[in-house]
Short mmCIF file of C-alpha atoms in Angstrom, two decimals:
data_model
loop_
_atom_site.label_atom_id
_atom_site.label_comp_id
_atom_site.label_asym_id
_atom_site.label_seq_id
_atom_site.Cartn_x
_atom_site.Cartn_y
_atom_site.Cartn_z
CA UNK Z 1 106.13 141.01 112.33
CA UNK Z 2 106.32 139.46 108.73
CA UNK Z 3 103.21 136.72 108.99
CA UNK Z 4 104.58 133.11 108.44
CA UNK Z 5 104.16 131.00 105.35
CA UNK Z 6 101.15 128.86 105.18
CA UNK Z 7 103.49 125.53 104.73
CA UNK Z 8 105.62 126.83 107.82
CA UNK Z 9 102.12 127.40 110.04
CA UNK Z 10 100.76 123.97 109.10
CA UNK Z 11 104.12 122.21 110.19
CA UNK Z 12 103.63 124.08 113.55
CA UNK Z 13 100.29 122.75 113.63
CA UNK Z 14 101.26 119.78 113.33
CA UNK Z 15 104.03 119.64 115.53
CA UNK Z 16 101.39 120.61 118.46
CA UNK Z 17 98.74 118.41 117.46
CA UNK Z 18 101.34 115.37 117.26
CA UNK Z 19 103.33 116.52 120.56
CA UNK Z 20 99.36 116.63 122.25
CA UNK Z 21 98.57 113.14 121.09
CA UNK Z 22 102.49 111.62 122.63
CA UNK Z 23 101.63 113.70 126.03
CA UNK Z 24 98.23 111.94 126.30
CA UNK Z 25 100.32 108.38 124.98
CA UNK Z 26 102.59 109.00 127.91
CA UNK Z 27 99.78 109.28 130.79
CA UNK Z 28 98.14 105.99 129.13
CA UNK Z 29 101.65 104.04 129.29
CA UNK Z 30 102.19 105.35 132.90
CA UNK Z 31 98.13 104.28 133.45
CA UNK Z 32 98.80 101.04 131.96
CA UNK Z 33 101.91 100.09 133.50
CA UNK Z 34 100.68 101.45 137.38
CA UNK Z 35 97.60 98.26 135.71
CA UNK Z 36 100.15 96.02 135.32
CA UNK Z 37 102.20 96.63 138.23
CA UNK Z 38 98.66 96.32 140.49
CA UNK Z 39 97.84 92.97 138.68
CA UNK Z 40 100.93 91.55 139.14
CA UNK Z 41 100.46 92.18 143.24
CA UNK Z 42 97.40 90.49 142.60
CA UNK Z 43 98.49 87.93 141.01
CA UNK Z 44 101.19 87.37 143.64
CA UNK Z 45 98.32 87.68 146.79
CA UNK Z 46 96.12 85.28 144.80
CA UNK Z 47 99.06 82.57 144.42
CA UNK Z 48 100.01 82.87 148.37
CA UNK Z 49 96.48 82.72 149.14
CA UNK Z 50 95.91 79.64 147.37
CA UNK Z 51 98.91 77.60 148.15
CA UNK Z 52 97.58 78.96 152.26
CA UNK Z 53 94.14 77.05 151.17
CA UNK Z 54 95.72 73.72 149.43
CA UNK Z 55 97.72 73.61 152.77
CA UNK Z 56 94.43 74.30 154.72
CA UNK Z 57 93.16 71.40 153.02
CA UNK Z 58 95.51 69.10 153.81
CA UNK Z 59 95.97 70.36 157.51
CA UNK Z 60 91.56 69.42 157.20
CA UNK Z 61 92.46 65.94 155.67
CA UNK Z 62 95.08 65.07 158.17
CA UNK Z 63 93.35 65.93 161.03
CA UNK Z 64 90.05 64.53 160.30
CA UNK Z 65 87.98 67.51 160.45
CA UNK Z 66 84.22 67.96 159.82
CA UNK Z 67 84.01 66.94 155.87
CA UNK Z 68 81.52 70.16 154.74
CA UNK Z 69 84.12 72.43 156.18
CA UNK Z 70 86.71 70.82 153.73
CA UNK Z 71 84.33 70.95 151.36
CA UNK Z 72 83.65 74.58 151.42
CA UNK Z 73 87.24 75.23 151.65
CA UNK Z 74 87.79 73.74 148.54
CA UNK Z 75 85.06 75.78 146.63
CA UNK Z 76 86.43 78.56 147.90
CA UNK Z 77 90.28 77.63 146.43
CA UNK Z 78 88.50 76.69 143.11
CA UNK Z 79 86.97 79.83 142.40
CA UNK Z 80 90.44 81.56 143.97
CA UNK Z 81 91.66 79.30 140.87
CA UNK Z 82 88.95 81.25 138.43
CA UNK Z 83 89.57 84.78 139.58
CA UNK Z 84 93.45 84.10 139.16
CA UNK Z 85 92.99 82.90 135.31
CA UNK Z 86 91.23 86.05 134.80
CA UNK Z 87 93.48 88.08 136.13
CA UNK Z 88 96.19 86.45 134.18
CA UNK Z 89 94.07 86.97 131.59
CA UNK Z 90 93.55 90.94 131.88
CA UNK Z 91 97.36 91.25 132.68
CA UNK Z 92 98.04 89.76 128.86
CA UNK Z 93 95.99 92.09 127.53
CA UNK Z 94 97.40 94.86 129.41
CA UNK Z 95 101.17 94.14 128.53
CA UNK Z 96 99.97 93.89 124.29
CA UNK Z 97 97.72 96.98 124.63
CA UNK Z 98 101.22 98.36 126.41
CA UNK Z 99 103.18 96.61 123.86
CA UNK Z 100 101.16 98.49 120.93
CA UNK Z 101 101.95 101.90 122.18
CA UNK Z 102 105.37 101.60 122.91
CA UNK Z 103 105.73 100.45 119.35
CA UNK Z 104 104.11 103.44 118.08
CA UNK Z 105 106.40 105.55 120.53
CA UNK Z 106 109.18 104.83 118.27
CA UNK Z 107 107.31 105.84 114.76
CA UNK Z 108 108.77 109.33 113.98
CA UNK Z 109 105.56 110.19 112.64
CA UNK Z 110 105.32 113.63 114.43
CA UNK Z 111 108.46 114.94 112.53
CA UNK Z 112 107.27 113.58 109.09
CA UNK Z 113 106.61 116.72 106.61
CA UNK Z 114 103.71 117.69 105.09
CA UNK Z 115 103.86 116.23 101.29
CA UNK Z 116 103.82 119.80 99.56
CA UNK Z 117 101.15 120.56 96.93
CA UNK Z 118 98.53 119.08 98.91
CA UNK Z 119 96.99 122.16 99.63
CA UNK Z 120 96.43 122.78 95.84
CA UNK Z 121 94.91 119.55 95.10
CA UNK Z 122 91.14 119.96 94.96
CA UNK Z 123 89.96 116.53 96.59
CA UNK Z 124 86.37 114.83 95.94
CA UNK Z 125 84.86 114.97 99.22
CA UNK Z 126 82.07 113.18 100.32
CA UNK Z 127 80.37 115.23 103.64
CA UNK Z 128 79.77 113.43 106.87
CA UNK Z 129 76.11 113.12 106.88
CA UNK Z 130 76.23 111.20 103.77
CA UNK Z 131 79.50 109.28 104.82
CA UNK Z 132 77.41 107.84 107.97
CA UNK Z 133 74.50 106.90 105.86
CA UNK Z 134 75.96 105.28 103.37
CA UNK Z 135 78.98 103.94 104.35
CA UNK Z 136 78.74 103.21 108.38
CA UNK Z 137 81.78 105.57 108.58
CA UNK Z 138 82.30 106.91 112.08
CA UNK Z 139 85.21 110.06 111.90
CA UNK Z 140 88.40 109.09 113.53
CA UNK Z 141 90.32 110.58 115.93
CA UNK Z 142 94.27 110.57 116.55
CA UNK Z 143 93.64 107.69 118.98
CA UNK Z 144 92.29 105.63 116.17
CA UNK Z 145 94.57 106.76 113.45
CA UNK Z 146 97.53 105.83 115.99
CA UNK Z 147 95.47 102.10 116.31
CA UNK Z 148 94.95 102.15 112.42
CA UNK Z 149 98.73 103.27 111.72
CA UNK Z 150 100.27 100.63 114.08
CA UNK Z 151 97.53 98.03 112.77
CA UNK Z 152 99.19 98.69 109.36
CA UNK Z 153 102.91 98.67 110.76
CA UNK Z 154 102.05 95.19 112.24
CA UNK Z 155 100.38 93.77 109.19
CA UNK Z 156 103.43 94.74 106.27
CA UNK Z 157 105.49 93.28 108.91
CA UNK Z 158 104.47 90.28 109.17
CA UNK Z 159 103.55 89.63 104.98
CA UNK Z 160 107.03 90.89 104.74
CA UNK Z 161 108.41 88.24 107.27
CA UNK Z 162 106.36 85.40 105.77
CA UNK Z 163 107.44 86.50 101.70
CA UNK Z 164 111.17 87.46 102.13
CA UNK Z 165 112.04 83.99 103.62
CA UNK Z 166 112.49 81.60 100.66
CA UNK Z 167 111.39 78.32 101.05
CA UNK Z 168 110.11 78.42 103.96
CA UNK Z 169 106.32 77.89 102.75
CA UNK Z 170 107.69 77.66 99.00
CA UNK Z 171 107.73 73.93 99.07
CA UNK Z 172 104.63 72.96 101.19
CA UNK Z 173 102.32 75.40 100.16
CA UNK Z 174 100.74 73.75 96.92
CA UNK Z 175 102.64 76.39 94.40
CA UNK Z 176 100.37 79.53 96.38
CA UNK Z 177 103.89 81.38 96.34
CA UNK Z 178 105.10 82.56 92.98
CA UNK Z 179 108.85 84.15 93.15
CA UNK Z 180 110.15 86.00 89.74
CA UNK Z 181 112.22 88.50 88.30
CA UNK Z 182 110.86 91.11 85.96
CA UNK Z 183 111.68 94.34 85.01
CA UNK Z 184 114.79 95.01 87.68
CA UNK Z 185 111.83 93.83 90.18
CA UNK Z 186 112.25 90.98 92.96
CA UNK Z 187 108.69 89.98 92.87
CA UNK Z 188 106.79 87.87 95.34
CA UNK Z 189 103.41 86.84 95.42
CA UNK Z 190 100.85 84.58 97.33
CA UNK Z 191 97.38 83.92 96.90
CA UNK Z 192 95.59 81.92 99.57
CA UNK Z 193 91.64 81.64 99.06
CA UNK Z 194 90.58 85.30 99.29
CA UNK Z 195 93.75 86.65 100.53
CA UNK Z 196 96.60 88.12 98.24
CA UNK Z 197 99.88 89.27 99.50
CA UNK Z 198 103.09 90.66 98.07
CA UNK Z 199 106.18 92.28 97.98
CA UNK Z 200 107.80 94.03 94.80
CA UNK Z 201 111.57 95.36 95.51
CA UNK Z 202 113.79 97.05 93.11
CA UNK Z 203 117.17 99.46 93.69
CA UNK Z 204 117.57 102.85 91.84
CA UNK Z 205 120.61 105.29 91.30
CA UNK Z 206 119.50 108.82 91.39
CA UNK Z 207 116.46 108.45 92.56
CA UNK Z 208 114.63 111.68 94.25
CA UNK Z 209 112.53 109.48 96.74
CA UNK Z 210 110.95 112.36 98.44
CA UNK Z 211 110.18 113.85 95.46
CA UNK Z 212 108.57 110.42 93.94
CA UNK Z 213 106.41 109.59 97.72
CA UNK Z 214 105.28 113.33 97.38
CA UNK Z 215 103.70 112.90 93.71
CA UNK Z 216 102.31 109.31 94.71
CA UNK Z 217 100.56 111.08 97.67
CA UNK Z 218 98.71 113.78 95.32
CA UNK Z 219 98.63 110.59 92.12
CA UNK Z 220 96.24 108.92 95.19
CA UNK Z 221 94.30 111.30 95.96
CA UNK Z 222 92.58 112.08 92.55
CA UNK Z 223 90.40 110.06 90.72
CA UNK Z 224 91.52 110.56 86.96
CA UNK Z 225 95.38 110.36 88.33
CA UNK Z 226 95.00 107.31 89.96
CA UNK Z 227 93.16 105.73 87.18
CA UNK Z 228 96.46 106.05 85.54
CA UNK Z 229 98.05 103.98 87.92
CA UNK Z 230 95.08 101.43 88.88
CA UNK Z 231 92.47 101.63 86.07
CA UNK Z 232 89.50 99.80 87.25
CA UNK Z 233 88.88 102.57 89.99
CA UNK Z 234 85.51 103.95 89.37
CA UNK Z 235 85.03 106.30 92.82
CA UNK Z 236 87.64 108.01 94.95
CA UNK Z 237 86.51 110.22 97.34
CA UNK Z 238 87.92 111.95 100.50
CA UNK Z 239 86.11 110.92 103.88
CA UNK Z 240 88.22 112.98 106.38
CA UNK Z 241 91.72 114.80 106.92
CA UNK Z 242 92.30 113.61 110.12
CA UNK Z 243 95.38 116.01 109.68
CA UNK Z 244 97.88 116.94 107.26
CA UNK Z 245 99.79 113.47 106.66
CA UNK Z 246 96.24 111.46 106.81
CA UNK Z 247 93.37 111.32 105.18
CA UNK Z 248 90.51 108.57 104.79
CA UNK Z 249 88.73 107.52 101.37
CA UNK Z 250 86.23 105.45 99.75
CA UNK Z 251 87.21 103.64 96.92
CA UNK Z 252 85.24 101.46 94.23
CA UNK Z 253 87.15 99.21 91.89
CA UNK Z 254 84.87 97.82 89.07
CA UNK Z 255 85.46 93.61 88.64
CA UNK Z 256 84.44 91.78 85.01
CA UNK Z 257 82.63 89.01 87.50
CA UNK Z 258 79.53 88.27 89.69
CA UNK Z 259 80.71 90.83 91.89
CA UNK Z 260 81.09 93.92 90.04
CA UNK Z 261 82.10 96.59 92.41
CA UNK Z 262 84.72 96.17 95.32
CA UNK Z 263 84.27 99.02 98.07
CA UNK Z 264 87.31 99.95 100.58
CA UNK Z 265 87.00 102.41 103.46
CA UNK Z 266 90.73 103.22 104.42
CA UNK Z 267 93.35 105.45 105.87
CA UNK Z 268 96.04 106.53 103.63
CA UNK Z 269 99.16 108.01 105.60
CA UNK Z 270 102.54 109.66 105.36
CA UNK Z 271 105.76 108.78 107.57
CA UNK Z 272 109.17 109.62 107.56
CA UNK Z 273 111.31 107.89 109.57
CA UNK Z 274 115.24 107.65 110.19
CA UNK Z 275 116.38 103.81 109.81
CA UNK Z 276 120.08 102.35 110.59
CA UNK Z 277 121.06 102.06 106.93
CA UNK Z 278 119.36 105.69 105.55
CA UNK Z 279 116.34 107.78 105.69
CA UNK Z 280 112.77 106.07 104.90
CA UNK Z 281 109.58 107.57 103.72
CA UNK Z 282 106.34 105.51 103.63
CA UNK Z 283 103.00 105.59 102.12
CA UNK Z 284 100.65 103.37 103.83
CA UNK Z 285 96.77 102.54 103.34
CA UNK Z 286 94.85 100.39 106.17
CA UNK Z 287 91.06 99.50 105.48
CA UNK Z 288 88.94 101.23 108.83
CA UNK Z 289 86.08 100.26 110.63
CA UNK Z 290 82.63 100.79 108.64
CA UNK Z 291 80.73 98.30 111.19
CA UNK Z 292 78.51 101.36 112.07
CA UNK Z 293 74.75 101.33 111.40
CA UNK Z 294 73.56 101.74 107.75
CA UNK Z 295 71.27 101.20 105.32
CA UNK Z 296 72.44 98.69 102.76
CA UNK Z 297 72.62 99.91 99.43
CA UNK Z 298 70.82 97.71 96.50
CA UNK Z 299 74.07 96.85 95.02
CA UNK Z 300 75.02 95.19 98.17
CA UNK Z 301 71.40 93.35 98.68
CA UNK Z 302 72.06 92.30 95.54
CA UNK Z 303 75.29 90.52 95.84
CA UNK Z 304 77.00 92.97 93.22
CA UNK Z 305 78.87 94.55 95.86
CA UNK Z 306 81.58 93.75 98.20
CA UNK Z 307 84.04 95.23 100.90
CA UNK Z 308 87.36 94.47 100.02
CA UNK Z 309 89.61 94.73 102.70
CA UNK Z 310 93.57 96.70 102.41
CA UNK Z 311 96.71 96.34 104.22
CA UNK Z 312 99.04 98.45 101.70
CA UNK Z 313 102.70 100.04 102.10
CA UNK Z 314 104.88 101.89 99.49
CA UNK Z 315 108.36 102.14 101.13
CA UNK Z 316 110.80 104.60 99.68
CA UNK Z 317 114.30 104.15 101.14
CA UNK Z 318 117.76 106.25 100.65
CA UNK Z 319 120.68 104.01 101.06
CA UNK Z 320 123.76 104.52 102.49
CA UNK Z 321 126.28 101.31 102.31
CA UNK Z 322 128.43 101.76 104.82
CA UNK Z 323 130.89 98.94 103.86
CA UNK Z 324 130.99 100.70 100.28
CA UNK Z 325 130.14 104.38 100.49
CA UNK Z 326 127.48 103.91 97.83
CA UNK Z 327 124.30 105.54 98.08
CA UNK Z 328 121.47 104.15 96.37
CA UNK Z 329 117.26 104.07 96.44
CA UNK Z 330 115.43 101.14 97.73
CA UNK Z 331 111.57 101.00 96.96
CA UNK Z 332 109.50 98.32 97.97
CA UNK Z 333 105.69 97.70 97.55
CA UNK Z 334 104.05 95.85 100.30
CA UNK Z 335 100.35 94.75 100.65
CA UNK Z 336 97.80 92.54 101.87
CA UNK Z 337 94.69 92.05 100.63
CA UNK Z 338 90.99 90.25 100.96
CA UNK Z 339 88.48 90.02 98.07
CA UNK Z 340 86.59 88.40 99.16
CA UNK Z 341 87.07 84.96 97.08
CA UNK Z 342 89.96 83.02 95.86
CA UNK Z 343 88.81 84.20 92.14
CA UNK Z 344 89.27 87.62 92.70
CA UNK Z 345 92.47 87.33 94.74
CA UNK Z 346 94.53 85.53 91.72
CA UNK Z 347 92.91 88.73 89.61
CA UNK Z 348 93.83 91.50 92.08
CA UNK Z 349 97.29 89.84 92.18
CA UNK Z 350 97.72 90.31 88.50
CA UNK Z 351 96.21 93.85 88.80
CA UNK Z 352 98.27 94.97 91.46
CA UNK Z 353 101.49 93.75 89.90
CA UNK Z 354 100.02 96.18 86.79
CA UNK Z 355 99.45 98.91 88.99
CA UNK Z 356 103.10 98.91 90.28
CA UNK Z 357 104.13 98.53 86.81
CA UNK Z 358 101.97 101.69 85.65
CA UNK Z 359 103.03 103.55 88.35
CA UNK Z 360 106.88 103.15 87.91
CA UNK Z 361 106.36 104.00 84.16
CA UNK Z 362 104.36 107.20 85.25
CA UNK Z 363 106.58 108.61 88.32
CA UNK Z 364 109.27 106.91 88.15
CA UNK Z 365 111.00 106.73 84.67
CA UNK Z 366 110.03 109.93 84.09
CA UNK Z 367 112.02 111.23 87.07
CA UNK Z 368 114.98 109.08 86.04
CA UNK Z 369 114.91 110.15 82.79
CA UNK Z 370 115.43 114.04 84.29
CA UNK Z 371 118.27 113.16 86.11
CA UNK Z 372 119.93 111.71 83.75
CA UNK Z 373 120.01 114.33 81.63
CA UNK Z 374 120.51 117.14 84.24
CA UNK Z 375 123.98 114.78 84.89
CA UNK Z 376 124.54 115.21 81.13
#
């Protein structure tokens, strides 16, 4: 038998892998729903059992019973009272642990395709002995990628819910939220002491999206290309491929200020998803967890380095109007971000807006230009 393609073999992988990680989701929802369903019995006992000792109480009072035994029976209802708060309190954090996996359950990430040429790209790699020691960086597994990737689904949600409602924090806000048009862009930016956040939108015609999201995935994962795009990058090197559509870096960024070096640890990630209005691909970075043991390097003892932390999405969308029958591209760049002061936040806005900028000139036009012609 003729021996599969390599591309064809690694999709198989991953459909395995992925269908493994939804069979183990599956027994944790069951787990944590049988949790909730035991807590809410609980709950219910706990509530009967109380009102049984408030009317116990009163049944004491009426009667004129020895006052210690009222006493005690009173204790015992107000720690009753304690152990039913808790509960309350473990049931909440049942139904949002619940909550986060069911919203996961309807990512399509298991059916996203690998971004071809990946294979060929010779990534900087940084081993894992050296990753612990000098970064804190633990590995992850698919139970912490899934965490990471709905961490990052949850945080472009809600900049894009705060940015894309005008006025809503446009006229209270002190002028943090700037709103332009530049460039065929819908730009919106807000700085907020050390936070920055943002959404860029713009429609193409003729647009290869796929095509675009795959050369932004290989653009991001080499140094000298993504210079190109963000030019104050100094280090980018590959921690882990936690599997084919995820991978986790270190990144420096060099800063003209006291702090001269910015340091993320993130995920970067690949989805394709099917929406109401067309088909959606998404490249998404989420800072990770470096909180591990390490020795601090002198940069950082000296104040010249800081973490910066990343909540990033590039969303590439094909349109499909249905009141008009025209098709059309959507992208949108979404982000949060934290350097650390509100100093650097004003200057990563302005870099970021840049880096969108560079990187439509670079991918973008380029691709548009090709069409064009190829319609000629």
């Amino acid at each position: 038998m003729a021996r599969k393609p390599r591309a064809e073999a690694h999709r198989l992988k991953n459909h395995e892998c992925m269908r493994k990680i939804r069979q183990r989701q599956r027994l944790e929802v069951q787990e944590l729903q049988r949790n909730v369903e035991q807590l809410e019995q609980q709950y219910a006992e706990l509530s009967d059992n109380a009102s049984a000792k408030a009317q116990d109480i009163r049944l004491i009072t009426d009667s004129g019973l020895d006052y210690t035994e009222a006493v005690a029976v009173a204790k015992q209802l107000g720690a009753d009272k304690m152990m039913l708060q808790t509960q309350l309190m473990q049931k909440a954090a049942w139904r949002r642990q619940l909550q986060r996996i069911l919203d996961f359950e309807t990512s399509d990430i298991a059916s996203t395709p690998q971004p071809p040429g990946i294979v060929n790209v010779r990534i900087n790699a940084l081993d894992e002995v050296q990753a612990h020691e000098e970064l804190g960086f633990q590995p992850l597994d698919e139970w912490t990628l899934t965490q990471t990737i709905v961490e990052n689904k949850r945080e472009i949600h809600h900049v894009e819910t705060r940015l894309l409602q005008p006025s809503i924090f446009d006229a209270s806000d002190d002028m943090r939220t700037h709103r332009m048009q530049a460039f065929g862009w819908d730009i919106v930016q807000r700085v907020e002491n050390s936070v920055m956040e943002f959404v860029f939108t713009k429609k193409f015609v003729g647009l290869n999206v796929l095509e675009i999201m795959q050369k932004t995935w290989n653009s991001y994962m080499l140094l000298d290309e993504f210079k190109k795009i963000k030019a104050e990058t100094q280090r980018l090197q590959m921690l882990q491929q936690v599997n084919q559509n995820a991978l986790v870096f270190v990144r420096d960024v060099g800063s003209p200020s006291d702090i001269s070096l910015f340091r993320s640890v993130f995920a970067h990630f690949f989805i394709e998803s099917t929406a109401d209005d067309g088909t959606r691909y998404v490249l998404s970075t989420q800072s990770v967890s470096t909180k591990y043991p390490r020795q601090p390097s002198e940069l950082e003892v000296s104040g010249k380095l800081a973490w910066a932390n990343l909540s990033l999405s590039i969303e590439a969308l094909d349109v499909v109007d249905q009141s008009t029958g025209e098709t059309y591209q959507r992208i949108r760049w979404v982000g949060r971000t934290d350097y650390c002061s509100e100093e650097h936040a004003q200057r990563d806005a302005a870099d970021t807006l840049q880096s969108m900028l560079r990187w439509e000139m670079l991918l973008v036009a380029p691709a548009l230009t090709l069409a064009s012609l190829s319609i000629d």
